Tab-separated table of N, CA, C and O in Angstrom:
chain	number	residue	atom	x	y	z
A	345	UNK	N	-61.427	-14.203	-21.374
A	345	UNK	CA	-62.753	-13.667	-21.157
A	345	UNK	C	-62.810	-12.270	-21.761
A	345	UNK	O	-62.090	-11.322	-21.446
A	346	UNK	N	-63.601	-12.284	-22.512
A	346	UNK	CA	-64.440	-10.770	-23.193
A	346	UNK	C	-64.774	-9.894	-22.410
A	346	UNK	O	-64.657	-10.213	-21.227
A	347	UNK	N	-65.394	-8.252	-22.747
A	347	UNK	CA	-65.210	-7.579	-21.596
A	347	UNK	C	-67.145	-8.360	-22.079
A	347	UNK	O	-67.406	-9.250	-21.270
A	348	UNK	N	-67.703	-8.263	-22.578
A	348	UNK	CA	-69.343	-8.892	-23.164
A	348	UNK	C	-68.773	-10.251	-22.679
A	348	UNK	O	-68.461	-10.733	-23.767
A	349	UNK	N	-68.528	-10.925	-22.009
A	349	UNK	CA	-68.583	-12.526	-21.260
A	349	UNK	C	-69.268	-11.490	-20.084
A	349	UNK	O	-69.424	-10.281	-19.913
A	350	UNK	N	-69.653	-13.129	-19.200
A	350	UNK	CA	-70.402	-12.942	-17.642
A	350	UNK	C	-69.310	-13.983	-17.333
A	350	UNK	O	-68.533	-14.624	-18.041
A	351	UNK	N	-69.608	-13.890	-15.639
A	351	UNK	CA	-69.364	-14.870	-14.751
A	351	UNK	C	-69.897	-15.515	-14.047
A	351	UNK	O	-69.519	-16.134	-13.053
A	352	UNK	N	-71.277	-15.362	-14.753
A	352	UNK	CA	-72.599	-15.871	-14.266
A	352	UNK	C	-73.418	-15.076	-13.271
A	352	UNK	O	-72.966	-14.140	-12.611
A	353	UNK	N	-74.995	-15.647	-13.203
A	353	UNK	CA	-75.713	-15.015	-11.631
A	353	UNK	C	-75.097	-15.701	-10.486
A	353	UNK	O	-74.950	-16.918	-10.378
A	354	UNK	N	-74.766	-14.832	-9.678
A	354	UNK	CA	-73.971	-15.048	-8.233
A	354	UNK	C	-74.360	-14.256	-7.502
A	354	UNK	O	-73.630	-14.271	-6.511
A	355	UNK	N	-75.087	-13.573	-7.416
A	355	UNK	CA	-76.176	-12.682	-6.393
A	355	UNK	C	-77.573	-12.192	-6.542
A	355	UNK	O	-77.784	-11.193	-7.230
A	356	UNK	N	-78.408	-12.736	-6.030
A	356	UNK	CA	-79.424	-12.365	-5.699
A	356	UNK	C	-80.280	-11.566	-4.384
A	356	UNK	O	-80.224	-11.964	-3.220
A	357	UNK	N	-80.956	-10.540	-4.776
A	357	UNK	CA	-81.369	-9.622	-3.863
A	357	UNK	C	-82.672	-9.992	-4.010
A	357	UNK	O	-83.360	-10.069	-5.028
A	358	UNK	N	-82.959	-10.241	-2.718
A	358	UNK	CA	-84.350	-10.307	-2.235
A	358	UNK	C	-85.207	-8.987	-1.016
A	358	UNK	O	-84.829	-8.608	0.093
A	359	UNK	N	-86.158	-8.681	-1.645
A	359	UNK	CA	-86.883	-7.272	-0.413
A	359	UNK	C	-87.303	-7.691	0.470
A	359	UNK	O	-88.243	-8.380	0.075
A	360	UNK	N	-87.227	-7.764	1.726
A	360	UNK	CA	-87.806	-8.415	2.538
A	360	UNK	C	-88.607	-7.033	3.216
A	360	UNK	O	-88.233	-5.870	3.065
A	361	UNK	N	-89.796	-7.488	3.995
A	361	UNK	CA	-90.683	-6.838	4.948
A	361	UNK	C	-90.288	-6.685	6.619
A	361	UNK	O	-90.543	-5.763	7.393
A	362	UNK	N	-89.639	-7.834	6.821
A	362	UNK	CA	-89.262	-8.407	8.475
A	362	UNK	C	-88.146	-8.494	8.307
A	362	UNK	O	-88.020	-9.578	7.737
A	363	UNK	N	-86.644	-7.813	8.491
A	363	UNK	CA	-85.496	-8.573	8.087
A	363	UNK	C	-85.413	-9.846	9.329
A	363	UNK	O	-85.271	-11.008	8.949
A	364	UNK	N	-85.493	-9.589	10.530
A	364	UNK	CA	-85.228	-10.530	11.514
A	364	UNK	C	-86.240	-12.057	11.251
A	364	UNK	O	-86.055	-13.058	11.944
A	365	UNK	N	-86.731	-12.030	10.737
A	365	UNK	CA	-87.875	-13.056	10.004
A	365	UNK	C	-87.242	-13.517	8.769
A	365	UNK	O	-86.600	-14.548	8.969
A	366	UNK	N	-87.211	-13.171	7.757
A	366	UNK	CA	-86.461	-13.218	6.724
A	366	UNK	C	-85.296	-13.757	7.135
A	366	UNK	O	-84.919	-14.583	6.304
A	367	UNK	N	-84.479	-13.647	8.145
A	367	UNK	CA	-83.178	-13.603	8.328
A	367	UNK	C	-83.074	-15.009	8.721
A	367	UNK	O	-82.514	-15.742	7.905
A	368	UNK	N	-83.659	-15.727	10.211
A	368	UNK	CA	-84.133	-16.958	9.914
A	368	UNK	C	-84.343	-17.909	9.218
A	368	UNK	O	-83.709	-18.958	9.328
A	369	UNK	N	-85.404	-17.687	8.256
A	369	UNK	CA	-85.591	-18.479	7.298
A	369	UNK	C	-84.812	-18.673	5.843
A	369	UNK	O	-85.106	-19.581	5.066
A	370	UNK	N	-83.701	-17.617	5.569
A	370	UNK	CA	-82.780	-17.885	4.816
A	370	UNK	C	-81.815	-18.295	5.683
A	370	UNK	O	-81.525	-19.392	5.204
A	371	UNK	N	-81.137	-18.147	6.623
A	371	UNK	CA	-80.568	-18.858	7.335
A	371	UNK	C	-80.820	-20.400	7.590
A	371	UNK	O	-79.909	-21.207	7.777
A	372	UNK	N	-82.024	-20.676	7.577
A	372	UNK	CA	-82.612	-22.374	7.682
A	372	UNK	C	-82.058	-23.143	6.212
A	372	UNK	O	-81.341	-24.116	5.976
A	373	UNK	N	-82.909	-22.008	5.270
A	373	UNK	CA	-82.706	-22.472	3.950
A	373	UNK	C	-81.622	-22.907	3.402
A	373	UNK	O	-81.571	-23.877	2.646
A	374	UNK	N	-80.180	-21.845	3.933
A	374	UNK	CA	-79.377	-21.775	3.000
A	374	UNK	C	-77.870	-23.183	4.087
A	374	UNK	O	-76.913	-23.828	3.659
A	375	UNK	N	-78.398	-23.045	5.311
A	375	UNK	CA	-77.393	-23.902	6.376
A	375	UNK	C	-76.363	-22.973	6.662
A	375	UNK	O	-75.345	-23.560	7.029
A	376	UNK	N	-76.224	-21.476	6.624
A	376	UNK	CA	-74.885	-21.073	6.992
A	376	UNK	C	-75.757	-19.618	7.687
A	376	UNK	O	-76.950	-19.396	7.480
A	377	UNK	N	-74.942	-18.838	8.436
A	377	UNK	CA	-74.793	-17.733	8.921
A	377	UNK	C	-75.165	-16.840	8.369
A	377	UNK	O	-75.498	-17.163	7.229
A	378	UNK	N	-75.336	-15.534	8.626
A	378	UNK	CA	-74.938	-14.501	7.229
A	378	UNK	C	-73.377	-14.122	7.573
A	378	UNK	O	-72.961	-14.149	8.731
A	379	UNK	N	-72.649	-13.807	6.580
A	379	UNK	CA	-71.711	-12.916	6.251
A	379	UNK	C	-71.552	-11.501	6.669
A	379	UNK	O	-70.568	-10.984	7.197
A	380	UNK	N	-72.616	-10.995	6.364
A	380	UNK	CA	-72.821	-9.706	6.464
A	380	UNK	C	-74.279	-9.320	7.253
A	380	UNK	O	-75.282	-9.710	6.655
A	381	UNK	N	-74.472	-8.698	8.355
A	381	UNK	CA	-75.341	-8.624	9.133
A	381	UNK	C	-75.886	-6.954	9.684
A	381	UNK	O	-75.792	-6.585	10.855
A	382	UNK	N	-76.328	-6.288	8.804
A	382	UNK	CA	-76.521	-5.018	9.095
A	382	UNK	C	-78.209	-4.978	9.057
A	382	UNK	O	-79.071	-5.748	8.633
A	383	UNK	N	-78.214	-3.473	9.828
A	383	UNK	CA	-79.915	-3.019	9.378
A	383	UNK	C	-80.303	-2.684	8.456
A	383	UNK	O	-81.516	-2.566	8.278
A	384	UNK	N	-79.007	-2.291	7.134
A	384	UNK	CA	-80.109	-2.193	5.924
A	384	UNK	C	-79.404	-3.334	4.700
A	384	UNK	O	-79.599	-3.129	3.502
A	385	UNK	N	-78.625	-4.462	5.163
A	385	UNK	CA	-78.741	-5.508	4.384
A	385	UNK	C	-77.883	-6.596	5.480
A	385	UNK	O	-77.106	-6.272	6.378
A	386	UNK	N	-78.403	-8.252	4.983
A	386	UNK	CA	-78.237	-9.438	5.468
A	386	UNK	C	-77.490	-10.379	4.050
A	386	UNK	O	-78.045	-11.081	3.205
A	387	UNK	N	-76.348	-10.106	4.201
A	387	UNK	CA	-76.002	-11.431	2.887
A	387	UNK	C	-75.411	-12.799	3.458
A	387	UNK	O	-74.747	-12.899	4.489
A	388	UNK	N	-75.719	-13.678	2.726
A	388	UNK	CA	-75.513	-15.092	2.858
A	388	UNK	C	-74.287	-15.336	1.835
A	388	UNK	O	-74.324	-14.698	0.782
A	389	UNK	N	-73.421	-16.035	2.018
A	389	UNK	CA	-72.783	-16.856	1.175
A	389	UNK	C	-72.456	-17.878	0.925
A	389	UNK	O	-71.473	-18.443	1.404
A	390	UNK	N	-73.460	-18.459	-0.135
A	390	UNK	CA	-73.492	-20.385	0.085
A	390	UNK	C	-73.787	-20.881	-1.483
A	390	UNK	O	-74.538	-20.435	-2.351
A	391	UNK	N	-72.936	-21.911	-1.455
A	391	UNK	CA	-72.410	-22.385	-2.842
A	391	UNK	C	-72.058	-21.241	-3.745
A	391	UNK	O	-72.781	-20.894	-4.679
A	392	UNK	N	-70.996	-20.706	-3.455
A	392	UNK	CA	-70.898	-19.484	-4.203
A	392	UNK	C	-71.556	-18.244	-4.862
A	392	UNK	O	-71.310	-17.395	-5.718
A	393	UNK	N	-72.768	-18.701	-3.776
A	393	UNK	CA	-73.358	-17.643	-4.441
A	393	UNK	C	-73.466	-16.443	-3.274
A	393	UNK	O	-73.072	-16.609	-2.120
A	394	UNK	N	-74.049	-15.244	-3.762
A	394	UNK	CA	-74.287	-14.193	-2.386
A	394	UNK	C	-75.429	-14.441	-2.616
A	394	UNK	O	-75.800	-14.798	-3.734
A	395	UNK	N	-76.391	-14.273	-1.386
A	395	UNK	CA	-78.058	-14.455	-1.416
A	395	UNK	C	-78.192	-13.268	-0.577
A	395	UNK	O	-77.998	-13.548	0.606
A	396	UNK	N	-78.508	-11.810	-0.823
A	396	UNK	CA	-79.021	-10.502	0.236
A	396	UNK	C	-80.301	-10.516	0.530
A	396	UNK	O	-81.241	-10.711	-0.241
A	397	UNK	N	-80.322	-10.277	1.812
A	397	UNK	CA	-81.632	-9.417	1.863
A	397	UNK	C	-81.685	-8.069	2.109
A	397	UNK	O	-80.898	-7.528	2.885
A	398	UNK	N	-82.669	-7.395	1.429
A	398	UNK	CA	-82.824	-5.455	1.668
A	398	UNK	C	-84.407	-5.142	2.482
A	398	UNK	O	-85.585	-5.445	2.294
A	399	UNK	N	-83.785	-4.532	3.251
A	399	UNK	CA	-85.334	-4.240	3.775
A	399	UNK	C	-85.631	-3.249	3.312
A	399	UNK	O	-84.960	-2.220	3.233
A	400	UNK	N	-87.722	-3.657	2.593
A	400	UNK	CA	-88.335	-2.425	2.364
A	400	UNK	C	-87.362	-1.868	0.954
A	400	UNK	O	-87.120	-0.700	0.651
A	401	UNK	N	-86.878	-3.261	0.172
A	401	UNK	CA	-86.546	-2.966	-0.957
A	401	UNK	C	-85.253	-2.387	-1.500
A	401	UNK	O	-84.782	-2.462	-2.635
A	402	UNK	N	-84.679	-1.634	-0.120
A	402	UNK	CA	-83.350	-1.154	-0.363
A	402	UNK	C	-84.094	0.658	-0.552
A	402	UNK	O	-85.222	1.092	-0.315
A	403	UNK	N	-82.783	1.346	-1.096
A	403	UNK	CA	-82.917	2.465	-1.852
A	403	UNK	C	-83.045	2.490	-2.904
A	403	UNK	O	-83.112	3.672	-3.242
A	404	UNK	N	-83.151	1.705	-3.909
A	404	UNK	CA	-83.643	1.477	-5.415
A	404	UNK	C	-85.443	0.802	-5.050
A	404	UNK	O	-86.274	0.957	-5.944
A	405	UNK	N	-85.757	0.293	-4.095
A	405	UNK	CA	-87.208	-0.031	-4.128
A	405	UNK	C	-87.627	-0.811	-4.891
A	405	UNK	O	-88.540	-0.672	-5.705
A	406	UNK	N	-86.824	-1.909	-4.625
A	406	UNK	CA	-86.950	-3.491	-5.245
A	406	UNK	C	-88.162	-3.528	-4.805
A	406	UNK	O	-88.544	-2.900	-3.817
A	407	UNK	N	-88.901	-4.306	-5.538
A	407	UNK	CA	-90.398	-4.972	-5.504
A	407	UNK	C	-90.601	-6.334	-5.566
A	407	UNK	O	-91.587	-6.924	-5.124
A	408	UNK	N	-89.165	-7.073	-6.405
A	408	UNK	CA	-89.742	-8.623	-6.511
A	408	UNK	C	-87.671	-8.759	-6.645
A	408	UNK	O	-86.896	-7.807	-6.741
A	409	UNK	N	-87.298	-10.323	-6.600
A	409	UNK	CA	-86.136	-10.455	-6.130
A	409	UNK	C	-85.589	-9.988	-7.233
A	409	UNK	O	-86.370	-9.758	-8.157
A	410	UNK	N	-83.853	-9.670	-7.490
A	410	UNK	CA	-83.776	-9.505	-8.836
A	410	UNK	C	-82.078	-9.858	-8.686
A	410	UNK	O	-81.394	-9.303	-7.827
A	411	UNK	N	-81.584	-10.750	-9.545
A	411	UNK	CA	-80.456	-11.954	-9.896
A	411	UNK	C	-79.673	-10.637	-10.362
A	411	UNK	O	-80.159	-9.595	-10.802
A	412	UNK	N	-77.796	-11.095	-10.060
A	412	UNK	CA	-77.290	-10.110	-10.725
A	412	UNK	C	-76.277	-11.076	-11.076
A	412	UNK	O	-75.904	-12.023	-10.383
A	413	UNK	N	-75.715	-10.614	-12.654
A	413	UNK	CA	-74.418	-11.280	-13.355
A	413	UNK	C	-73.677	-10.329	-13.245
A	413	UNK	O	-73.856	-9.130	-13.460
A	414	UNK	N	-72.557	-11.073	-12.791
A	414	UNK	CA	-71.017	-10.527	-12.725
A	414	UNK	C	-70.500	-10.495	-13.570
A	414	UNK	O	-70.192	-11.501	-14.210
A	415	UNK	N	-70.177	-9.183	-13.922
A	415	UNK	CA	-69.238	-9.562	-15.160
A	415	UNK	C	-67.752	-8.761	-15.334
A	415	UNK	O	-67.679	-7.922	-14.437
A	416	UNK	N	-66.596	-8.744	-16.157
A	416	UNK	CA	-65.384	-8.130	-16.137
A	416	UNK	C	-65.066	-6.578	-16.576
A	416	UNK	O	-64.060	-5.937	-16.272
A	417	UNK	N	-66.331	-6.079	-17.474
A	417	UNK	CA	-66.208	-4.512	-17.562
A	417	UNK	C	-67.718	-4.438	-17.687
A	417	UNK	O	-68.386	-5.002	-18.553
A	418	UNK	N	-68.266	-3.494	-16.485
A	418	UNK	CA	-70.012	-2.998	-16.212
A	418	UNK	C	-69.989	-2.122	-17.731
A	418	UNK	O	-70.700	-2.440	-18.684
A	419	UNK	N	-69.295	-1.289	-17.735
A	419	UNK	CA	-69.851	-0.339	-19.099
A	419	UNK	C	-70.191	-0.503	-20.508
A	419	UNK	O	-70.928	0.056	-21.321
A	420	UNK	N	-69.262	-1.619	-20.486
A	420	UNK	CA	-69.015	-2.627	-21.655
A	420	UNK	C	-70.494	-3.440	-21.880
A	420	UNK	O	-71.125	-3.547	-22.931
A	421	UNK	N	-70.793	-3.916	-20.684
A	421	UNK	CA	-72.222	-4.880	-20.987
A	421	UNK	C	-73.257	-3.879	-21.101
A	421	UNK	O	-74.139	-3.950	-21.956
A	422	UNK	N	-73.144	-2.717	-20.045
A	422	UNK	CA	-74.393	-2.023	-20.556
A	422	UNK	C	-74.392	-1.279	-21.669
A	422	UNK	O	-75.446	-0.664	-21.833
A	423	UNK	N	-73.495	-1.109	-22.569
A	423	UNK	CA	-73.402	-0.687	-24.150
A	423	UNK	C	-74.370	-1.926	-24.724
A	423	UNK	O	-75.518	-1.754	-25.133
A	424	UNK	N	-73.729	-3.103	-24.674
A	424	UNK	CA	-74.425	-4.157	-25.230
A	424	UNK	C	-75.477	-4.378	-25.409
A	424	UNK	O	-76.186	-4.381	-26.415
A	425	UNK	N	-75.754	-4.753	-23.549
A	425	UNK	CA	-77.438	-4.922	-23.794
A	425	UNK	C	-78.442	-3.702	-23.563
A	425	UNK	O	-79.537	-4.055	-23.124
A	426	UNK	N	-78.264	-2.243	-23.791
A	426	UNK	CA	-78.742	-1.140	-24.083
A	426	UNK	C	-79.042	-1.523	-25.812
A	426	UNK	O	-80.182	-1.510	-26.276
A	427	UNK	N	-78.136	-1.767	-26.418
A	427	UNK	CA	-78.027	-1.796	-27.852
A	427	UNK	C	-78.725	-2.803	-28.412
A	427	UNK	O	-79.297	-2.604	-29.483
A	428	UNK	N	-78.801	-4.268	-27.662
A	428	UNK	CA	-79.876	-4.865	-27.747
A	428	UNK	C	-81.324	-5.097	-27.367
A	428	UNK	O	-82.053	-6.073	-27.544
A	429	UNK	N	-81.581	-3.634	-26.658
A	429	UNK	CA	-83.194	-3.211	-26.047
A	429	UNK	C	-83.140	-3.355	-24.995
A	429	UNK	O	-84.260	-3.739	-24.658
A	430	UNK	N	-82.232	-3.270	-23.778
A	430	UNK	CA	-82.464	-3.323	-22.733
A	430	UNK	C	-82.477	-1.403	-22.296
A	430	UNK	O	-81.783	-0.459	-22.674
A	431	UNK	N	-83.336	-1.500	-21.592
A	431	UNK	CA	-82.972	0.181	-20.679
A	431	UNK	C	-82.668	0.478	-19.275
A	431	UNK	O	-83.212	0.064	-18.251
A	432	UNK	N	-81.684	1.284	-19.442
A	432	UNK	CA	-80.692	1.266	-18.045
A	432	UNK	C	-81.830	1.897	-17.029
A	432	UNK	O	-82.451	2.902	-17.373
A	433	UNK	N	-82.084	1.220	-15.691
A	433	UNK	CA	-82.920	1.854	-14.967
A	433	UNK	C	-82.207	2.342	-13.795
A	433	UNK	O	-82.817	3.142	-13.086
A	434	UNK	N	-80.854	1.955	-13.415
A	434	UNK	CA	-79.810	2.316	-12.377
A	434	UNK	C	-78.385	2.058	-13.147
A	434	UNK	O	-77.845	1.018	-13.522
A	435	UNK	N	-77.898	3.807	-13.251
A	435	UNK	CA	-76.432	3.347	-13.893
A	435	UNK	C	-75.568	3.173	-13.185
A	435	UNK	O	-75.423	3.813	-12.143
A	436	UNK	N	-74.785	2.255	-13.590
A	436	UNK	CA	-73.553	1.639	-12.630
A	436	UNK	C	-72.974	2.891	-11.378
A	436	UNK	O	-72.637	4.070	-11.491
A	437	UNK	N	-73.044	2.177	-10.488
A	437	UNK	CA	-72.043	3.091	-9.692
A	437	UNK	C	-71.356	2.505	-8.369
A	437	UNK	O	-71.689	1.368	-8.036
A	438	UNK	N	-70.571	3.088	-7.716
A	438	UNK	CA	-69.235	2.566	-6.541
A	438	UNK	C	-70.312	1.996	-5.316
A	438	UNK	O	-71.000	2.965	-4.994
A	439	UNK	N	-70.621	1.053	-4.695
A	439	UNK	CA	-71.799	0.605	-4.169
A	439	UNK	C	-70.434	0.457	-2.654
A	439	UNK	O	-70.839	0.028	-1.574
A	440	UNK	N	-69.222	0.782	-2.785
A	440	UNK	CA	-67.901	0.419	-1.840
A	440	UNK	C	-67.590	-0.775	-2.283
A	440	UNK	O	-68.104	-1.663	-2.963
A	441	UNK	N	-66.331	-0.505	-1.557
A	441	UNK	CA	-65.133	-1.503	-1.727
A	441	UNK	C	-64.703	-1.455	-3.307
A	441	UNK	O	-63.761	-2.241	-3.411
A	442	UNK	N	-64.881	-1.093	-4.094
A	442	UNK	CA	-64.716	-1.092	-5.301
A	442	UNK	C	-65.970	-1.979	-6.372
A	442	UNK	O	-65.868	-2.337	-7.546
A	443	UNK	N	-66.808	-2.083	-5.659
A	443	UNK	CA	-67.867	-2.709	-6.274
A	443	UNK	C	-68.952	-2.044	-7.003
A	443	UNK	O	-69.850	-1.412	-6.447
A	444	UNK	N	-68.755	-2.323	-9.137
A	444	UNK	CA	-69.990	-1.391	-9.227
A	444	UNK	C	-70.916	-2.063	-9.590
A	444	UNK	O	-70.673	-3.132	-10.150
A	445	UNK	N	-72.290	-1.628	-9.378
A	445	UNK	CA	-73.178	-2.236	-9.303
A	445	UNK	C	-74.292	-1.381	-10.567
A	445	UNK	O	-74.142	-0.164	-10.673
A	446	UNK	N	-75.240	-1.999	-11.363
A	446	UNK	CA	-76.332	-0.935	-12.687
A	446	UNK	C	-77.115	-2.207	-12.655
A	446	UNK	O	-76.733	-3.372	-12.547
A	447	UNK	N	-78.413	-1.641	-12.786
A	447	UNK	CA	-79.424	-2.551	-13.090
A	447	UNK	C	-80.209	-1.806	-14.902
A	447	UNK	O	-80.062	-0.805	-15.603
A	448	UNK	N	-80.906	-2.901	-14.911
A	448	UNK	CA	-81.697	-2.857	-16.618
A	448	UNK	C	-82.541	-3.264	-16.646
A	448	UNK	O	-82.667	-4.204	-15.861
A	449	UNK	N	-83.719	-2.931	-17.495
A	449	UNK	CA	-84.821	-3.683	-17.819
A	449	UNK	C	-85.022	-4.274	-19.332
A	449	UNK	O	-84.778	-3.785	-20.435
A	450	UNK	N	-85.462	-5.290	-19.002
A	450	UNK	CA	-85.487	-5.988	-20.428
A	450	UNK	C	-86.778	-5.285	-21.049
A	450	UNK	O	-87.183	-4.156	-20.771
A	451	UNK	N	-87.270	-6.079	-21.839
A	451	UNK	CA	-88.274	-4.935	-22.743
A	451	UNK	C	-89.697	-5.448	-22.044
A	451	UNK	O	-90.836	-4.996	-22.167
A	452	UNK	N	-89.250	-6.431	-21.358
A	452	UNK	CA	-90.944	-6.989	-20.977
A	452	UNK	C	-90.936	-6.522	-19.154
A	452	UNK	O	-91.782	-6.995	-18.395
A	453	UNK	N	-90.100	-5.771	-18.780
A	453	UNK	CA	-89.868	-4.835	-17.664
A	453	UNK	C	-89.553	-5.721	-16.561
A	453	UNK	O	-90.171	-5.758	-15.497
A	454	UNK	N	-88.370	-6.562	-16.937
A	454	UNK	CA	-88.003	-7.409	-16.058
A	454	UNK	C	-86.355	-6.672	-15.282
A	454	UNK	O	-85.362	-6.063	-15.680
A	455	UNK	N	-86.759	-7.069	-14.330
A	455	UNK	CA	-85.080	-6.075	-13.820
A	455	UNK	C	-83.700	-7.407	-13.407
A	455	UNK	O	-83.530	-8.407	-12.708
A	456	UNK	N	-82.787	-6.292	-14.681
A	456	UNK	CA	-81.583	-7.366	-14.687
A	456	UNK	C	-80.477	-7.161	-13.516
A	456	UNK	O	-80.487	-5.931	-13.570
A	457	UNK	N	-79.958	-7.318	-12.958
A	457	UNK	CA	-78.628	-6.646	-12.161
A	457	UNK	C	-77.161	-7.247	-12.850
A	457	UNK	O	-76.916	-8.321	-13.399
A	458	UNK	N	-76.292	-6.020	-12.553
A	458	UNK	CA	-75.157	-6.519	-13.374
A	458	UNK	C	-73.875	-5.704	-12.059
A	458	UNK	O	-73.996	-4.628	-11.473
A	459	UNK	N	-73.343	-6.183	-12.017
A	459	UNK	CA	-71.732	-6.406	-10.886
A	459	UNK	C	-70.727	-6.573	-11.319
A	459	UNK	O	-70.369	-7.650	-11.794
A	460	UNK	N	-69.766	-5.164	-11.238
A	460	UNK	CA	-68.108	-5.902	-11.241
A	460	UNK	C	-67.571	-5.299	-10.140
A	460	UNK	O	-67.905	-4.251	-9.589
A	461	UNK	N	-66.518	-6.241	-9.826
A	461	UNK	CA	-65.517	-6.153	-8.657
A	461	UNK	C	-64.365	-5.264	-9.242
A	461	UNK	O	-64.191	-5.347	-10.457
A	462	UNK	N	-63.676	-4.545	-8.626
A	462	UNK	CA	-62.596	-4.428	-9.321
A	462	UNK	C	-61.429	-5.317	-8.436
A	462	UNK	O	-60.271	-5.399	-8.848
């Protein structure tokens, strides 16, 4: 694997308004628990994927859900797809545990998310 390979979308963040509402109904949806159960995020983990919820958007002030690819070096992809017209709207950074996290917008102002573990 390239440090420009993915490991595909495997998380998606959704804003929710109600987390305890929200929380429910991805819980119905998804058949499992959450994982992670706090007041300012709810993640699911089902079929490998993470499914979050952020209330009130998080601290970045998500507006609509937004998919993130994992990939093996964050700096590496955002050279890439910077270079291919994307613009960095959150640069990578330590989100804990060793996890960094940068989002992008494509040119038609769509927001990408991008994740590596270390």
């Amino acid at each position: 694997m390239t440090a420009s390979s993915t490991y595909g979308a495997k998380t998606v963040l959704h804003p929710v308004s109600d987390l305890a509402a929200a929380k429910a109904v991805y819980g119905a949806l998804l058949g499992v628990p959450p994982q992670t159960d706090s007041a300012y995020y709810v993640g699911f983990d089902a079929a490998d994927q993470q499914i979050g919820l952020v209330p009130a958007g998080g601290p970045y002030g998500l507006t609509s859900p937004v998919t993130y690819w994992h990939v093996p070096d964050i700096e590496a992809k955002l050279a890439e797809v910077t270079a291919a017209g994307a613009t960095v709207r959150q640069p990578a950074q330590d989100v804990g545990g060793g996890r960094l996290v940068a989002t992008v917008t494509d040119p038609d102002g769509n927001v990408l998310g991008l994740i590596q573990d270390r």
